[in-house]
GROMACS .gro file of C-alpha atoms in nm:
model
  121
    1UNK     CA    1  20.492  -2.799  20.415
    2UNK     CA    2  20.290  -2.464  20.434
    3UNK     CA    3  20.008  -2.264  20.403
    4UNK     CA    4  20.069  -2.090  20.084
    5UNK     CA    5  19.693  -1.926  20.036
    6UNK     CA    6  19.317  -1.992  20.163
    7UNK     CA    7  19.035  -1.913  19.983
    8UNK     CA    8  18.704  -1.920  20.201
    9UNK     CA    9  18.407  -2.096  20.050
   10UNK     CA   10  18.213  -2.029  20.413
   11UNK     CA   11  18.387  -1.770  20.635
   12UNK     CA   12  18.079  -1.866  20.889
   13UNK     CA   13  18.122  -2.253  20.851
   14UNK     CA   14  18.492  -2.221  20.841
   15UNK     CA   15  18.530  -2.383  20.497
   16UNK     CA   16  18.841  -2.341  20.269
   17UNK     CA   17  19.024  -2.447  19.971
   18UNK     CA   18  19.403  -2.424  20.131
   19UNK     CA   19  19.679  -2.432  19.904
   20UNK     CA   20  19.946  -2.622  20.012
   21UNK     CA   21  20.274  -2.631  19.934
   22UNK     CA   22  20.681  -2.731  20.060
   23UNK     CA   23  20.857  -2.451  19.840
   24UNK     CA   24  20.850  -2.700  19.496
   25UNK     CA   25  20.517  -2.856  19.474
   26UNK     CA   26  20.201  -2.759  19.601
   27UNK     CA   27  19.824  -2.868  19.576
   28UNK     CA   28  19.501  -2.759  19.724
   29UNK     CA   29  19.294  -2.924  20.044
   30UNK     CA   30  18.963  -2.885  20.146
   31UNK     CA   31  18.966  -2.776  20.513
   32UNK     CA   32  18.664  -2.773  20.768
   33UNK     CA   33  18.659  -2.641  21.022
   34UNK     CA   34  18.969  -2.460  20.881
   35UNK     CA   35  19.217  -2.319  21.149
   36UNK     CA   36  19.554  -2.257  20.990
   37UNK     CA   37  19.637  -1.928  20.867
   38UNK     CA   38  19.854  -1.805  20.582
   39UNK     CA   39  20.232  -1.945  20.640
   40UNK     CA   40  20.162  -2.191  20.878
   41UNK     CA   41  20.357  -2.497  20.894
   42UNK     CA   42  20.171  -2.834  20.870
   43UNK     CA   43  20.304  -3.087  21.062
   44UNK     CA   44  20.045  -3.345  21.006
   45UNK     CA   45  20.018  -3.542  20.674
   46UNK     CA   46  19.716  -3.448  20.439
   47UNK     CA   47  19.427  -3.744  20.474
   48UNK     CA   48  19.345  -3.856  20.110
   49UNK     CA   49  18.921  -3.893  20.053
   50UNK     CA   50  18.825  -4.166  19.788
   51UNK     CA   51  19.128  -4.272  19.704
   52UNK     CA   52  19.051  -4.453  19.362
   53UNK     CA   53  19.247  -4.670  19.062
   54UNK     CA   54  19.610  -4.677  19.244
   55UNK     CA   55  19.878  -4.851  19.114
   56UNK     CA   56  20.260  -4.914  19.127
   57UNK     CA   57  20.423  -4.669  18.880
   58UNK     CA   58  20.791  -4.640  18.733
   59UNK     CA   59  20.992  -4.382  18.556
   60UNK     CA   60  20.709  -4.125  18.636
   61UNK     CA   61  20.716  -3.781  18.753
   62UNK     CA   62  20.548  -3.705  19.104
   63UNK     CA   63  20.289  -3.440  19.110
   64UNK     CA   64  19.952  -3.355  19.238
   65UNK     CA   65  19.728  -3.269  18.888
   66UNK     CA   66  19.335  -3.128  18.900
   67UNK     CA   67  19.144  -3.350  18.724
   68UNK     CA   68  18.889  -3.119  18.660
   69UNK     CA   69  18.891  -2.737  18.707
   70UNK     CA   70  18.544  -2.781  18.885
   71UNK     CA   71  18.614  -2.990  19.132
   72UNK     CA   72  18.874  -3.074  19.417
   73UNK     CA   73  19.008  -3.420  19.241
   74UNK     CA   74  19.275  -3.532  19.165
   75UNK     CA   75  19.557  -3.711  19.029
   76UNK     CA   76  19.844  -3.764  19.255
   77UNK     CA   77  20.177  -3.939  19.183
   78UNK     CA   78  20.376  -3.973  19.484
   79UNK     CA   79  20.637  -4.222  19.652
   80UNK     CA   80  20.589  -4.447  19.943
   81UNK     CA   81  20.737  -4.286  20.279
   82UNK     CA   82  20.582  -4.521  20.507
   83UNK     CA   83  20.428  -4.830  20.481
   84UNK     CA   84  20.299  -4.881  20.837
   85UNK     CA   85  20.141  -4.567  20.836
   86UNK     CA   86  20.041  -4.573  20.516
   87UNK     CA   87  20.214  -4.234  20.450
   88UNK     CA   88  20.296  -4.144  20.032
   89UNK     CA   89  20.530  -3.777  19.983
   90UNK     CA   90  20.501  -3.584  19.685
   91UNK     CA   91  20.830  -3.378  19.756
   92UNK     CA   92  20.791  -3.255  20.101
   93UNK     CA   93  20.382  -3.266  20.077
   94UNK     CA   94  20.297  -3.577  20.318
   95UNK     CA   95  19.951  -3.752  20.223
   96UNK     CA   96  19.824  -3.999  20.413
   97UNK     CA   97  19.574  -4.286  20.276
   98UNK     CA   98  19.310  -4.456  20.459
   99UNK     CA   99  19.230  -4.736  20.138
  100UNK     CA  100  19.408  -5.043  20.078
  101UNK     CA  101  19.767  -4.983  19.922
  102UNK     CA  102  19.853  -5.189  19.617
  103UNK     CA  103  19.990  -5.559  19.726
  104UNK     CA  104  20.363  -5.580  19.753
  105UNK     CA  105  20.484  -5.230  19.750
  106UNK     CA  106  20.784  -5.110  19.918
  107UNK     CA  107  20.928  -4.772  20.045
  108UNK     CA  108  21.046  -4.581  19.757
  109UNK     CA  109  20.796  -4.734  19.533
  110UNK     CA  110  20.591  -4.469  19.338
  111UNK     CA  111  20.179  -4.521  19.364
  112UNK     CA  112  19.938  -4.337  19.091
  113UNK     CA  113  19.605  -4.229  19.248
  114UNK     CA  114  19.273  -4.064  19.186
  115UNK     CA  115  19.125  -3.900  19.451
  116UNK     CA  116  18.827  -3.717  19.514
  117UNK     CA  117  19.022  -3.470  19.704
  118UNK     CA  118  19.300  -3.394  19.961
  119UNK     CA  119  19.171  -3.284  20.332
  120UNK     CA  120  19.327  -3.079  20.582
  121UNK     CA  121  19.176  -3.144  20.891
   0.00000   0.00000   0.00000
């Protein structure tokens, strides 16, 4: 995955929406203090804050949705990658979750989250 675009919110506090993306699907983090530039390749998974209602899911397309227009939440769909780790891919987009998974998933099962955003950090 990549830095597609950044749009500052604090140029002096190094705040920024980053849009994110692996050439298919792409979402925006919140990043602070933000140090990528445009086209940079992120090695690291995304860190999921508030990760809220998840839930096994079947026969369901993976995406990242805005649940509002107003705010940085969201709705992400995305299958388990690594279950140690805790690590869920929406394409080539890597998020990583610090809540409880659901009980009894497996790699390759899809999860259904809200979350009150993505970070970059």
């Amino acid at each position: 995955m990549f830095v597609k675009n950044i749009t500052w919110l604090s140029v002096e506090a190094a705040e920024a929406e980053v849009q994110v993306t692996d050439g298919v699907y792409e979402c925006v983090a919140f990043s602070w203090p933000c140090a990528v530039a445009v086209g940079d390749d992120i090695t690291e998974p995304l860190h999921v804050f508030d990760m809220r209602n998840a839930k096994l899911v079947q026969n369901v397309q993976t995406g990242i949705w805005a649940l509002d227009q107003n705010s940085l939440a969201r709705r992400v769909v995305a299958e388990l990658v690594d279950l140690d780790r805790q690590i869920v891919g929406v394409g080539g987009i890597w998020l990583i979750a610090e809540e409880t998974l659901p009980a009894g998933i497996k790699v390759g099962a899809l999860l259904e989250f809200d979350c009150a955003r993505l970070d970059l950090w």
